[in-house]
Amino acid sequence: MRRLLLLGATAFYLCVLVAADTQPNQQGDKSFPEKDGVLQLKKGHFNRALRKHKQLLVYFHVPLSGEGYRVSAAFEGAAAELQGSEVKLAVVDVTKEKDLAKELNATGPPAIRLYLSGDKHNPVPCPVPQSSASILTWLKRRAGSVADLITDLSQSEASEELTVVGFFKELSHEHVQVFYDAAINLPDVRFAVTQNNEVISKYRVTHDSVLLLKKSKLIQAYKMTPNTSKEELIIFITVYQMDPVTEYTGKTATQILTSPVLHHALLFVNKSSADFKEIYSAFNSTAEAFRLKILFTLVDVDEPRNGRLMEYFRVREFEAPLIRLVNLTDHVTYHLPSDTLDKHTITQFCQSYLEGKAKPKMQSEPIPEGWDKKPVKELVGVTLEKVAFNPSKTVFVLFYLPYSQESRALFPLWEELAEALKEREDVVIARMDASANDINMSMHGPYPSLCLFPAVYAERMLVYTGKRKLKYLVKFLDKEMEKAKKDRVKEDEDRRKYIEAIKAEEAKKDNKTKDEL
């Protein structure tokens, strides 16, 4: 309403608008832009949509992306099925509605959220759906109970799709609620509950177990305990839902990237090469031993559609076969230092990685010509430490991903910051492409990351988490520079004492030598 008032709308018009919002929607929602039954929301009418619809499922998306097309199609299909229900589907284009996305904290990866009874601040996150059926299943399971999963297993057992079956003695047990919560979070997976003793005897299990079945074949079993959490059960199901090694394709990309297993081993190989079968066999055998710890993925370097992934990991086709390990929390990459890709070598590499003994592969772009001539310095892997850990300079670095819209949106602000501080010779403003240069330090969060390196002898890094506006950045920098000055005084004193102690020790040794002579 405030926006209408600011535009000078009359009181009469406001009254008519409010009255229209309270009327039943007989012929479609005329008060909001709509396409194929899905609301196209903007900041100006987001709050009205919340008030109007008891359940509002919103997809915050980036257009023209592969996932965006698929999820949008799923939304359109689900909207057709949900006509006349209390659930309304909507989308928000985060590339256009930046202020709204920021207000709702939806500036990160594409997200789907269910807003209930107009509550703007406590939405329910919805898993990314594979189809319209996924959305309908998720909504149904949210509103239902364990009883909805009790089914005749005769048809499920013969299905080629994975079926997750819970065997429970008492449906009132807390185990059952954990099972049902996992079912809500995995709407693309078929779930069932049984208390049939004949079925339990068939698979030779005890009560309170979860089985993964495919074509009547037992894939894996999981014994529920009092300490079993929903998250642990989800990891178990999603891991064993996939093959030990999953090939990276357009269909499997989302499943791989959204896996709860954050350690990924990637085999870059040409599937048509003479040694492919031998290498794949070793990789697959190793994968079996590291289930629930490392996700094993195959990338065919002969597939043109994998070019972007290969570019991200800086892998060229002629370098295959090779194996990389990456932690999706910090994007640090590890390279298997061997030309022999047998089971023993791969196993040792994975074990050393999990034990923290593997060394990250440091990659770097070539040093750009004139990299230090512009207000914002262009750093690469080989210049980062030399510039950032200069004890005479305070260095503020923007670590970015070139294909990230959120990263690119910070470029003007970083230029503005550099311009504002251009007269200060003790400050360096820089940026670095984190996708093309490995960084041997933790950014403590996703990219883009703003990191300050104070002018001290110790190699110290501070991650800026405040408001991304010029005055707040300058205030943060000035505050940390004052702290650094005090720290430098203490460092200088400690260094002086250390040097004096060394000199005293050397003098003592010299005197002892003279006495012995």
One Martini backbone bead per residue (centre of mass of N, CA, C, O) as a GRO file, in nm:
protein
  517
    1MET     BB    1   0.055   0.064  -0.018
    2ARG     BB    2   0.289   0.264  -0.010
    3ARG     BB    3   0.351   0.268  -0.307
    4LEU     BB    4   0.079   0.392  -0.395
    5LEU     BB    5   0.104   0.651  -0.232
    6LEU     BB    6   0.370   0.755  -0.365
    7LEU     BB    7   0.213   0.764  -0.652
    8GLY     BB    8  -0.080   0.901  -0.587
    9ALA     BB    9  -0.312   0.747  -0.501
   10THR     BB   10  -0.626   0.710  -0.428
   11ALA     BB   11  -0.847   0.623  -0.186
   12PHE     BB   12  -1.046   0.483  -0.368
   13TYR     BB   13  -0.850   0.285  -0.503
   14LEU     BB   14  -0.764   0.143  -0.243
   15CYS     BB   15  -1.038   0.028  -0.167
   16VAL     BB   16  -1.075  -0.142  -0.421
   17LEU     BB   17  -0.819  -0.316  -0.389
   18VAL     BB   18  -0.886  -0.443  -0.114
   19ALA     BB   19  -1.151  -0.570  -0.204
   20ALA     BB   20  -1.027  -0.749  -0.427
   21ASP     BB   21  -0.839  -0.922  -0.230
   22THR     BB   22  -1.108  -1.052  -0.076
   23GLN     BB   23  -1.192  -1.195  -0.320
   24PRO     BB   24  -1.269  -1.445  -0.496
   25ASN     BB   25  -1.105  -1.662  -0.732
   26GLN     BB   26  -1.271  -1.721  -1.032
   27GLN     BB   27  -1.067  -1.595  -1.296
   28GLY     BB   28  -0.821  -1.545  -1.169
   29ASP     BB   29  -0.535  -1.350  -1.095
   30LYS     BB   30  -0.548  -0.997  -1.157
   31SER     BB   31  -0.332  -0.864  -0.936
   32PHE     BB   32  -0.124  -1.058  -1.086
   33PRO     BB   33   0.116  -1.175  -1.254
   34GLU     BB   34   0.061  -1.445  -1.502
   35LYS     BB   35   0.191  -1.788  -1.585
   36ASP     BB   36   0.059  -2.082  -1.610
   37GLY     BB   37  -0.043  -2.035  -1.294
   38VAL     BB   38   0.211  -1.847  -1.229
   39LEU     BB   39   0.344  -1.623  -1.038
   40GLN     BB   40   0.497  -1.292  -1.109
   41LEU     BB   41   0.699  -1.165  -0.882
   42LYS     BB   42   0.733  -0.858  -0.703
   43LYS     BB   43   0.796  -0.627  -0.469
   44GLY     BB   44   0.516  -0.469  -0.495
   45HIS     BB   45   0.341  -0.776  -0.448
   46PHE     BB   46   0.444  -0.981  -0.231
   47ASN     BB   47   0.278  -0.915   0.029
   48ARG     BB   48  -0.002  -0.961  -0.098
   49ALA     BB   49   0.043  -1.258  -0.166
   50LEU     BB   50   0.077  -1.352   0.126
   51ARG     BB   51  -0.208  -1.261   0.224
   52LYS     BB   52  -0.382  -1.423   0.007
   53HIS     BB   53  -0.200  -1.685   0.059
   54LYS     BB   54  -0.164  -1.948   0.267
   55GLN     BB   55   0.009  -2.094   0.031
   56LEU     BB   56   0.347  -2.002  -0.082
   57LEU     BB   57   0.528  -2.110  -0.360
   58VAL     BB   58   0.873  -2.012  -0.412
   59TYR     BB   59   1.082  -1.931  -0.697
   60PHE     BB   60   1.422  -1.852  -0.692
   61HIS     BB   61   1.552  -1.738  -1.003
   62VAL     BB   62   1.757  -1.808  -1.295
   63PRO     BB   63   1.752  -1.746  -1.598
   64LEU     BB   64   1.873  -1.963  -1.855
   65SER     BB   65   1.891  -2.217  -1.694
   66GLY     BB   66   1.869  -2.548  -1.673
   67GLU     BB   67   1.721  -2.561  -1.399
   68GLY     BB   68   1.514  -2.339  -1.455
   69TYR     BB   69   1.352  -2.487  -1.672
   70ARG     BB   70   1.274  -2.738  -1.509
   71VAL     BB   71   1.136  -2.601  -1.262
   72SER     BB   72   0.932  -2.432  -1.421
   73ALA     BB   73   0.787  -2.676  -1.544
   74ALA     BB   74   0.706  -2.798  -1.271
   75PHE     BB   75   0.533  -2.558  -1.179
   76GLU     BB   76   0.326  -2.565  -1.408
   77GLY     BB   77   0.224  -2.854  -1.355
   78ALA     BB   78   0.141  -2.807  -1.054
   79ALA     BB   79  -0.057  -2.571  -1.097
   80ALA     BB   80  -0.269  -2.735  -1.251
   81GLU     BB   81  -0.324  -2.940  -1.008
   82LEU     BB   82  -0.379  -2.683  -0.784
   83GLN     BB   83  -0.639  -2.594  -0.866
   84GLY     BB   84  -0.835  -2.470  -0.592
   85SER     BB   85  -0.631  -2.454  -0.387
   86GLU     BB   86  -0.426  -2.322  -0.114
   87VAL     BB   87  -0.205  -2.342  -0.333
   88LYS     BB   88   0.053  -2.118  -0.453
   89LEU     BB   89   0.247  -2.036  -0.733
   90ALA     BB   90   0.585  -1.886  -0.763
   91VAL     BB   91   0.804  -1.631  -0.905
   92VAL     BB   92   1.152  -1.502  -0.882
   93ASP     BB   93   1.361  -1.272  -1.036
   94VAL     BB   94   1.682  -1.212  -0.913
   95THR     BB   95   1.795  -1.026  -1.150
   96LYS     BB   96   1.555  -0.803  -1.097
   97GLU     BB   97   1.492  -0.868  -0.772
   98LYS     BB   98   1.726  -0.770  -0.567
   99ASP     BB   99   1.591  -0.642  -0.318
  100LEU     BB  100   1.409  -0.881  -0.250
  101ALA     BB  101   1.629  -1.098  -0.227
  102LYS     BB  102   1.780  -0.954   0.001
  103GLU     BB  103   1.547  -0.934   0.208
  104LEU     BB  104   1.508  -1.271   0.181
  105ASN     BB  105   1.777  -1.419   0.149
  106ALA     BB  106   1.800  -1.491  -0.203
  107THR     BB  107   2.118  -1.462  -0.334
  108GLY     BB  108   2.185  -1.733  -0.379
  109PRO     BB  109   2.098  -2.008  -0.454
  110PRO     BB  110   1.851  -2.149  -0.580
  111ALA     BB  111   1.516  -2.125  -0.435
  112ILE     BB  112   1.262  -2.296  -0.230
  113ARG     BB  113   0.958  -2.159  -0.078
  114LEU     BB  114   0.729  -2.184   0.201
  115TYR     BB  115   0.455  -1.977   0.271
  116LEU     BB  116   0.279  -1.925   0.582
  117SER     BB  117   0.033  -1.719   0.667
  118GLY     BB  118   0.230  -1.460   0.587
  119ASP     BB  119   0.516  -1.562   0.668
  120LYS     BB  120   0.820  -1.403   0.585
  121HIS     BB  121   1.054  -1.528   0.807
  122ASN     BB  122   0.944  -1.863   0.800
  123PRO     BB  123   1.024  -2.056   0.580
  124VAL     BB  124   0.998  -2.352   0.385
  125PRO     BB  125   1.209  -2.563   0.257
  126CYS     BB  126   1.248  -2.685  -0.078
  127PRO     BB  127   1.320  -2.917  -0.275
  128VAL     BB  128   1.454  -2.980  -0.569
  129PRO     BB  129   1.277  -3.058  -0.842
  130GLN     BB  130   1.225  -3.294  -1.109
  131SER     BB  131   0.906  -3.248  -1.088
  132SER     BB  132   0.573  -3.207  -1.038
  133ALA     BB  133   0.549  -3.460  -0.856
  134SER     BB  134   0.744  -3.361  -0.638
  135ILE     BB  135   0.569  -3.129  -0.533
  136LEU     BB  136   0.316  -3.293  -0.461
  137THR     BB  137   0.456  -3.488  -0.266
  138TRP     BB  138   0.565  -3.280  -0.065
  139LEU     BB  139   0.291  -3.157   0.017
  140LYS     BB  140   0.162  -3.423   0.110
  141ARG     BB  141   0.371  -3.505   0.328
  142ARG     BB  142   0.350  -3.251   0.504
  143ALA     BB  143   0.026  -3.302   0.556
  144GLY     BB  144   0.077  -3.576   0.672
  145SER     BB  145   0.163  -3.922   0.743
  146VAL     BB  146   0.274  -4.235   0.795
  147ALA     BB  147   0.014  -4.371   0.681
  148ASP     BB  148   0.074  -4.289   0.376
  149LEU     BB  149   0.317  -4.523   0.354
  150ILE     BB  150   0.128  -4.751   0.369
  151THR     BB  151   0.190  -5.052   0.176
  152ASP     BB  152   0.202  -5.255  -0.095
  153LEU     BB  153   0.501  -5.429  -0.189
  154SER     BB  154   0.458  -5.591  -0.455
  155GLN     BB  155   0.507  -5.351  -0.657
  156SER     BB  156   0.769  -5.218  -0.546
  157GLU     BB  157   0.964  -5.464  -0.573
  158ALA     BB  158   0.944  -5.460  -0.905
  159SER     BB  159   1.078  -5.200  -0.928
  160GLU     BB  160   1.330  -4.998  -1.074
  161GLU     BB  161   1.289  -4.828  -0.849
  162LEU     BB  162   1.357  -4.697  -0.563
  163THR     BB  163   1.288  -4.839  -0.234
  164VAL     BB  164   1.190  -4.720   0.086
  165VAL     BB  165   1.187  -4.936   0.374
  166GLY     BB  166   0.998  -4.954   0.670
  167PHE     BB  167   1.054  -5.147   0.973
  168PHE     BB  168   0.790  -5.147   1.217
  169LYS     BB  169   0.646  -5.216   1.522
  170GLU     BB  170   0.599  -4.903   1.602
  171LEU     BB  171   0.440  -4.606   1.490
  172SER     BB  172   0.512  -4.430   1.764
  173HIS     BB  173   0.793  -4.421   1.714
  174GLU     BB  174   1.059  -4.205   1.664
  175HIS     BB  175   1.172  -4.342   1.410
  176VAL     BB  176   0.930  -4.279   1.224
  177GLN     BB  177   0.964  -3.971   1.215
  178VAL     BB  178   1.242  -3.972   1.086
  179PHE     BB  179   1.150  -4.117   0.831
  180TYR     BB  180   0.935  -3.906   0.744
  181ASP     BB  181   1.124  -3.660   0.725
  182ALA     BB  182   1.292  -3.783   0.496
  183ALA     BB  183   1.057  -3.808   0.292
  184ILE     BB  184   1.008  -3.504   0.262
  185ASN     BB  185   1.313  -3.444   0.152
  186LEU     BB  186   1.242  -3.702  -0.069
  187PRO     BB  187   1.018  -3.680  -0.325
  188ASP     BB  188   1.176  -3.871  -0.552
  189VAL     BB  189   1.120  -4.098  -0.343
  190ARG     BB  190   1.020  -4.411  -0.260
  191PHE     BB  191   0.795  -4.488   0.008
  192ALA     BB  192   0.767  -4.731   0.287
  193VAL     BB  193   0.546  -4.913   0.516
  194THR     BB  194   0.591  -5.199   0.746
  195GLN     BB  195   0.444  -5.494   0.956
  196ASN     BB  196   0.518  -5.745   0.796
  197ASN     BB  197   0.649  -6.049   0.887
  198GLU     BB  198   0.699  -6.181   0.609
  199VAL     BB  199   0.879  -5.958   0.497
  200ILE     BB  200   1.090  -5.962   0.720
  201SER     BB  201   1.174  -6.261   0.672
  202LYS     BB  202   1.265  -6.237   0.378
  203TYR     BB  203   1.508  -6.017   0.468
  204ARG     BB  204   1.633  -6.073   0.747
  205VAL     BB  205   1.508  -5.871   0.968
  206THR     BB  206   1.454  -5.632   1.188
  207HIS     BB  207   1.321  -5.412   1.352
  208ASP     BB  208   1.396  -5.096   1.276
  209SER     BB  209   1.439  -5.081   0.953
  210VAL     BB  210   1.618  -4.987   0.647
  211LEU     BB  211   1.538  -5.044   0.304
  212LEU     BB  212   1.686  -5.099  -0.019
  213LEU     BB  213   1.493  -5.138  -0.318
  214LYS     BB  214   1.537  -5.338  -0.634
  215LYS     BB  215   1.379  -5.573  -0.778
  216SER     BB  216   1.382  -5.725  -0.484
  217LYS     BB  217   1.656  -5.606  -0.421
  218LEU     BB  218   1.905  -5.574  -0.191
  219ILE     BB  219   2.111  -5.297  -0.142
  220GLN     BB  220   2.046  -5.183   0.162
  221ALA     BB  221   2.100  -5.152   0.520
  222TYR     BB  222   1.938  -4.988   0.817
  223LYS     BB  223   1.989  -4.931   1.155
  224MET     BB  224   1.801  -4.814   1.393
  225THR     BB  225   1.856  -4.560   1.638
  226PRO     BB  226   1.833  -4.332   1.891
  227ASN     BB  227   2.061  -4.147   1.717
  228THR     BB  228   1.908  -4.116   1.467
  229SER     BB  229   1.898  -3.897   1.203
  230LYS     BB  230   1.776  -3.743   0.936
  231GLU     BB  231   2.051  -3.678   0.802
  232GLU     BB  232   2.166  -3.967   0.806
  233LEU     BB  233   1.940  -4.096   0.638
  234ILE     BB  234   1.972  -3.921   0.385
  235ILE     BB  235   2.259  -4.000   0.318
  236PHE     BB  236   2.211  -4.300   0.285
  237ILE     BB  237   2.002  -4.281   0.054
  238THR     BB  238   2.151  -4.095  -0.156
  239VAL     BB  239   2.398  -4.273  -0.191
  240TYR     BB  240   2.243  -4.557  -0.260
  241GLN     BB  241   2.083  -4.442  -0.504
  242MET     BB  242   2.352  -4.444  -0.618
  243ASP     BB  243   2.610  -4.523  -0.773
  244PRO     BB  244   2.932  -4.551  -0.703
  245VAL     BB  245   2.937  -4.436  -1.002
  246THR     BB  246   2.882  -4.113  -1.151
  247GLU     BB  247   2.787  -3.968  -1.431
  248TYR     BB  248   2.832  -3.666  -1.582
  249THR     BB  249   2.525  -3.495  -1.646
  250GLY     BB  250   2.240  -3.327  -1.698
  251LYS     BB  251   2.077  -3.530  -1.506
  252THR     BB  252   2.310  -3.557  -1.260
  253ALA     BB  253   2.411  -3.279  -1.157
  254THR     BB  254   2.215  -3.215  -0.923
  255GLN     BB  255   2.265  -3.473  -0.759
  256ILE     BB  256   2.567  -3.417  -0.714
  257LEU     BB  257   2.558  -3.111  -0.601
  258THR     BB  258   2.330  -3.203  -0.364
  259SER     BB  259   2.496  -3.373  -0.207
  260PRO     BB  260   2.583  -3.446   0.129
  261VAL     BB  261   2.847  -3.515  -0.003
  262LEU     BB  262   3.146  -3.305  -0.006
  263HIS     BB  263   3.331  -3.530  -0.117
  264HIS     BB  264   3.500  -3.534  -0.438
  265ALA     BB  265   3.560  -3.770  -0.701
  266LEU     BB  266   3.730  -3.714  -1.018
  267LEU     BB  267   3.713  -3.874  -1.337
  268PHE     BB  268   3.917  -3.800  -1.607
  269VAL     BB  269   3.795  -3.947  -1.914
  270ASN     BB  270   3.812  -4.154  -2.199
  271LYS     BB  271   3.572  -4.384  -2.298
  272SER     BB  272   3.740  -4.465  -2.581
  273SER     BB  273   3.970  -4.578  -2.449
  274ALA     BB  274   4.169  -4.856  -2.398
  275ASP     BB  275   4.190  -4.805  -2.058
  276PHE     BB  276   3.906  -4.763  -1.934
  277LYS     BB  277   3.815  -5.030  -1.796
  278GLU     BB  278   4.049  -5.046  -1.595
  279ILE     BB  279   4.010  -4.771  -1.455
  280TYR     BB  280   3.712  -4.800  -1.378
  281SER     BB  281   3.742  -5.051  -1.199
  282ALA     BB  282   3.924  -4.913  -0.986
  283PHE     BB  283   3.730  -4.678  -0.917
  284ASN     BB  284   3.482  -4.852  -0.836
  285SER     BB  285   3.616  -5.019  -0.609
  286THR     BB  286   3.688  -4.773  -0.434
  287ALA     BB  287   3.402  -4.656  -0.395
  288GLU     BB  288   3.290  -4.879  -0.210
  289ALA     BB  289   3.490  -4.803   0.039
  290PHE     BB  290   3.371  -4.471   0.036
  291ARG     BB  291   3.106  -4.472   0.135
  292LEU     BB  292   2.979  -4.168   0.285
  293LYS     BB  293   3.255  -3.991   0.213
  294ILE     BB  294   3.276  -4.030  -0.112
  295LEU     BB  295   3.210  -3.896  -0.428
  296PHE     BB  296   3.187  -4.064  -0.739
  297THR     BB  297   3.303  -3.924  -1.058
  298LEU     BB  298   3.241  -3.914  -1.407
  299VAL     BB  299   3.438  -3.760  -1.681
  300ASP     BB  300   3.392  -3.698  -2.015
  301VAL     BB  301   3.626  -3.548  -2.232
  302ASP     BB  302   3.451  -3.618  -2.510
  303GLU     BB  303   3.232  -3.424  -2.393
  304PRO     BB  304   3.130  -3.110  -2.476
  305ARG     BB  305   2.934  -3.052  -2.220
  306ASN     BB  306   3.206  -3.064  -2.018
  307GLY     BB  307   3.371  -2.798  -2.055
  308ARG     BB  308   3.304  -2.630  -1.799
  309LEU     BB  309   3.410  -2.829  -1.589
  310MET     BB  310   3.700  -2.840  -1.703
  311GLU     BB  311   3.754  -2.538  -1.669
  312TYR     BB  312   3.723  -2.523  -1.363
  313PHE     BB  313   3.962  -2.758  -1.327
  314ARG     BB  314   4.178  -2.728  -1.546
  315VAL     BB  315   4.112  -2.945  -1.784
  316ARG     BB  316   4.264  -3.125  -2.036
  317GLU     BB  317   4.217  -3.369  -2.256
  318PHE     BB  318   4.528  -3.470  -2.273
  319GLU     BB  319   4.546  -3.530  -1.949
  320ALA     BB  320   4.403  -3.773  -1.975
  321PRO     BB  321   4.402  -3.945  -1.707
  322LEU     BB  322   4.242  -3.811  -1.401
  323ILE     BB  323   4.243  -3.709  -1.046
  324ARG     BB  324   4.006  -3.536  -0.839
  325LEU     BB  325   3.977  -3.356  -0.531
  326VAL     BB  326   3.686  -3.208  -0.359
  327ASN     BB  327   3.569  -2.945  -0.150
  328LEU     BB  328   3.256  -2.781  -0.138
  329THR     BB  329   3.322  -2.570   0.097
  330ASP     BB  330   3.628  -2.457  -0.036
  331HIS     BB  331   3.737  -2.562  -0.331
  332VAL     BB  332   3.963  -2.747  -0.281
  333THR     BB  333   4.221  -2.901  -0.472
  334TYR     BB  334   4.317  -3.242  -0.562
  335HIS     BB  335   4.599  -3.430  -0.688
  336LEU     BB  336   4.695  -3.716  -0.834
  337PRO     BB  337   5.043  -3.818  -0.799
  338SER     BB  338   4.983  -4.015  -1.076
  339ASP     BB  339   4.996  -4.249  -1.359
  340THR     BB  340   4.866  -4.466  -1.168
  341LEU     BB  341   4.523  -4.612  -1.188
  342ASP     BB  342   4.485  -4.791  -0.929
  343LYS     BB  343   4.346  -4.903  -0.646
  344HIS     BB  344   4.580  -4.847  -0.451
  345THR     BB  345   4.634  -4.550  -0.532
  346ILE     BB  346   4.348  -4.437  -0.488
  347THR     BB  347   4.317  -4.521  -0.193
  348GLN     BB  348   4.557  -4.360  -0.076
  349PHE     BB  349   4.456  -4.082  -0.165
  350CYS     BB  350   4.184  -4.082  -0.010
  351GLN     BB  351   4.305  -4.130   0.271
  352SER     BB  352   4.491  -3.880   0.283
  353TYR     BB  353   4.263  -3.677   0.252
  354LEU     BB  354   4.093  -3.756   0.509
  355GLU     BB  355   4.364  -3.710   0.697
  356GLY     BB  356   4.513  -3.435   0.586
  357LYS     BB  357   4.782  -3.511   0.390
  358ALA     BB  358   4.707  -3.378   0.147
  359LYS     BB  359   4.801  -3.174  -0.123
  360PRO     BB  360   4.725  -2.906  -0.277
  361LYS     BB  361   4.652  -2.779  -0.591
  362MET     BB  362   4.837  -2.531  -0.745
  363GLN     BB  363   4.686  -2.277  -0.926
  364SER     BB  364   4.755  -2.054  -1.216
  365GLU     BB  365   4.750  -1.780  -1.368
  366PRO     BB  366   4.874  -1.563  -1.548
  367ILE     BB  367   5.031  -1.275  -1.533
  368PRO     BB  368   4.906  -0.984  -1.587
  369GLU     BB  369   4.928  -0.718  -1.770
  370GLY     BB  370   4.921  -0.459  -1.557
  371TRP     BB  371   4.803  -0.559  -1.268
  372ASP     BB  372   4.918  -0.277  -1.094
  373LYS     BB  373   4.786  -0.011  -1.255
  374LYS     BB  374   4.522  -0.032  -1.130
  375PRO     BB  375   4.317   0.020  -0.870
  376VAL     BB  376   4.253  -0.283  -0.929
  377LYS     BB  377   4.411  -0.561  -0.857
  378GLU     BB  378   4.538  -0.853  -1.035
  379LEU     BB  379   4.522  -1.162  -0.909
  380VAL     BB  380   4.708  -1.463  -0.856
  381GLY     BB  381   4.839  -1.740  -0.730
  382VAL     BB  382   5.154  -1.633  -0.746
  383THR     BB  383   5.069  -1.332  -0.601
  384LEU     BB  384   4.907  -1.344  -0.341
  385GLU     BB  385   5.112  -1.377  -0.101
  386LYS     BB  386   5.302  -1.141  -0.172
  387VAL     BB  387   5.075  -0.922  -0.140
  388ALA     BB  388   4.900  -0.998   0.117
  389PHE     BB  389   5.183  -1.055   0.307
  390ASN     BB  390   5.248  -0.752   0.343
  391PRO     BB  391   5.369  -0.571   0.622
  392SER     BB  392   5.317  -0.269   0.467
  393LYS     BB  393   5.023  -0.376   0.385
  394THR     BB  394   4.682  -0.329   0.324
  395VAL     BB  395   4.469  -0.599   0.205
  396PHE     BB  396   4.188  -0.605  -0.024
  397VAL     BB  397   3.997  -0.899  -0.124
  398LEU     BB  398   3.825  -1.022  -0.411
  399PHE     BB  399   3.665  -1.329  -0.425
  400TYR     BB  400   3.568  -1.474  -0.738
  401LEU     BB  401   3.308  -1.565  -0.979
  402PRO     BB  402   3.254  -1.508  -1.312
  403TYR     BB  403   2.958  -1.672  -1.323
  404SER     BB  404   2.866  -1.483  -1.091
  405GLN     BB  405   2.638  -1.246  -1.022
  406GLU     BB  406   2.720  -1.169  -0.733
  407SER     BB  407   3.011  -1.103  -0.807
  408ARG     BB  408   2.967  -0.890  -1.037
  409ALA     BB  409   2.806  -0.688  -0.850
  410LEU     BB  410   3.089  -0.598  -0.694
  411PHE     BB  411   3.272  -0.441  -0.893
  412PRO     BB  412   3.180  -0.143  -0.856
  413LEU     BB  413   3.244  -0.129  -0.552
  414TRP     BB  414   3.551  -0.193  -0.582
  415GLU     BB  415   3.615   0.055  -0.754
  416GLU     BB  416   3.515   0.262  -0.547
  417LEU     BB  417   3.714   0.184  -0.324
  418ALA     BB  418   3.976   0.238  -0.482
  419GLU     BB  419   3.917   0.539  -0.539
  420ALA     BB  420   3.890   0.628  -0.232
  421LEU     BB  421   4.209   0.491  -0.176
  422LYS     BB  422   4.437   0.601  -0.382
  423GLU     BB  423   4.608   0.790  -0.165
  424ARG     BB  424   4.674   0.518  -0.010
  425GLU     BB  425   4.977   0.349   0.013
  426ASP     BB  426   4.886   0.128   0.253
  427VAL     BB  427   4.669   0.038   0.028
  428VAL     BB  428   4.511  -0.260  -0.120
  429ILE     BB  429   4.311  -0.327  -0.407
  430ALA     BB  430   4.167  -0.651  -0.487
  431ARG     BB  431   4.143  -0.936  -0.719
  432MET     BB  432   4.012  -1.289  -0.765
  433ASP     BB  433   3.993  -1.585  -0.943
  434ALA     BB  434   3.874  -1.877  -0.788
  435SER     BB  435   3.844  -2.075  -1.046
  436ALA     BB  436   4.164  -2.024  -1.164
  437ASN     BB  437   4.266  -2.015  -0.851
  438ASP     BB  438   4.424  -2.150  -0.607
  439ILE     BB  439   4.351  -2.153  -0.245
  440ASN     BB  440   4.552  -2.179   0.060
  441MET     BB  441   4.259  -2.105   0.202
  442SER     BB  442   4.002  -2.003   0.407
  443MET     BB  443   3.687  -1.826   0.344
  444HIS     BB  444   3.436  -1.888   0.525
  445GLY     BB  445   3.269  -1.937   0.253
  446PRO     BB  446   3.119  -1.825  -0.004
  447TYR     BB  447   3.111  -1.701  -0.308
  448PRO     BB  448   3.182  -1.409  -0.246
  449SER     BB  449   3.495  -1.289  -0.088
  450LEU     BB  450   3.599  -1.070   0.181
  451CYS     BB  451   3.953  -1.000   0.233
  452LEU     BB  452   4.171  -0.917   0.502
  453PHE     BB  453   4.522  -0.802   0.508
  454PRO     BB  454   4.715  -0.715   0.742
  455ALA     BB  455   4.993  -0.510   0.855
  456VAL     BB  456   5.168  -0.791   0.929
  457TYR     BB  457   5.375  -1.057   0.989
  458ALA     BB  458   5.150  -1.220   1.022
  459GLU     BB  459   4.937  -1.458   0.870
  460ARG     BB  460   4.649  -1.270   0.815
  461MET     BB  461   4.283  -1.323   0.804
  462LEU     BB  462   3.981  -1.135   0.720
  463VAL     BB  463   3.632  -1.169   0.715
  464TYR     BB  464   3.385  -1.000   0.557
  465THR     BB  465   3.021  -0.957   0.690
  466GLY     BB  466   2.903  -0.705   0.610
  467LYS     BB  467   2.803  -0.446   0.454
  468ARG     BB  468   2.788  -0.375   0.092
  469LYS     BB  469   2.934  -0.078   0.153
  470LEU     BB  470   3.149   0.171   0.147
  471LYS     BB  471   3.141   0.282   0.446
  472TYR     BB  472   3.177  -0.004   0.578
  473LEU     BB  473   3.445  -0.083   0.450
  474VAL     BB  474   3.612   0.157   0.555
  475LYS     BB  475   3.555   0.115   0.855
  476PHE     BB  476   3.679  -0.168   0.872
  477LEU     BB  477   3.961  -0.098   0.772
  478ASP     BB  478   4.034   0.119   0.985
  479LYS     BB  479   3.999  -0.059   1.234
  480GLU     BB  480   4.214  -0.280   1.151
  481MET     BB  481   4.455  -0.085   1.123
  482GLU     BB  482   4.467  -0.001   1.421
  483LYS     BB  483   4.519  -0.283   1.528
  484ALA     BB  484   4.778  -0.340   1.361
  485LYS     BB  485   4.958  -0.125   1.487
  486LYS     BB  486   4.963  -0.255   1.769
  487ASP     BB  487   5.071  -0.530   1.674
  488ARG     BB  488   5.340  -0.425   1.556
  489VAL     BB  489   5.464  -0.330   1.817
  490LYS     BB  490   5.472  -0.611   1.945
  491GLU     BB  491   5.629  -0.750   1.720
  492ASP     BB  492   5.882  -0.573   1.735
  493GLU     BB  493   5.947  -0.646   2.029
  494ASP     BB  494   5.971  -0.953   1.988
  495ARG     BB  495   6.194  -0.938   1.773
  496ARG     BB  496   6.404  -0.796   1.948
  497LYS     BB  497   6.420  -1.013   2.169
  498TYR     BB  498   6.500  -1.244   1.982
  499ILE     BB  499   6.764  -1.123   1.873
  500GLU     BB  500   6.898  -1.085   2.148
  501ALA     BB  501   6.892  -1.384   2.229
  502ILE     BB  502   7.065  -1.486   1.995
  503LYS     BB  503   7.315  -1.311   2.054
  504ALA     BB  504   7.360  -1.417   2.344
  505GLU     BB  505   7.400  -1.714   2.259
  506GLU     BB  506   7.643  -1.666   2.072
  507ALA     BB  507   7.827  -1.529   2.285
  508LYS     BB  508   7.832  -1.773   2.476
  509LYS     BB  509   7.968  -1.967   2.275
  510ASP     BB  510   8.224  -1.801   2.224
  511ASN     BB  511   8.327  -1.800   2.520
  512LYS     BB  512   8.343  -2.107   2.547
  513THR     BB  513   8.551  -2.149   2.323
  514LYS     BB  514   8.778  -1.974   2.446
  515ASP     BB  515   8.806  -2.134   2.712
  516GLU     BB  516   8.889  -2.403   2.572
  517LEU     BB  517   9.148  -2.268   2.438
   0.00000   0.00000   0.00000
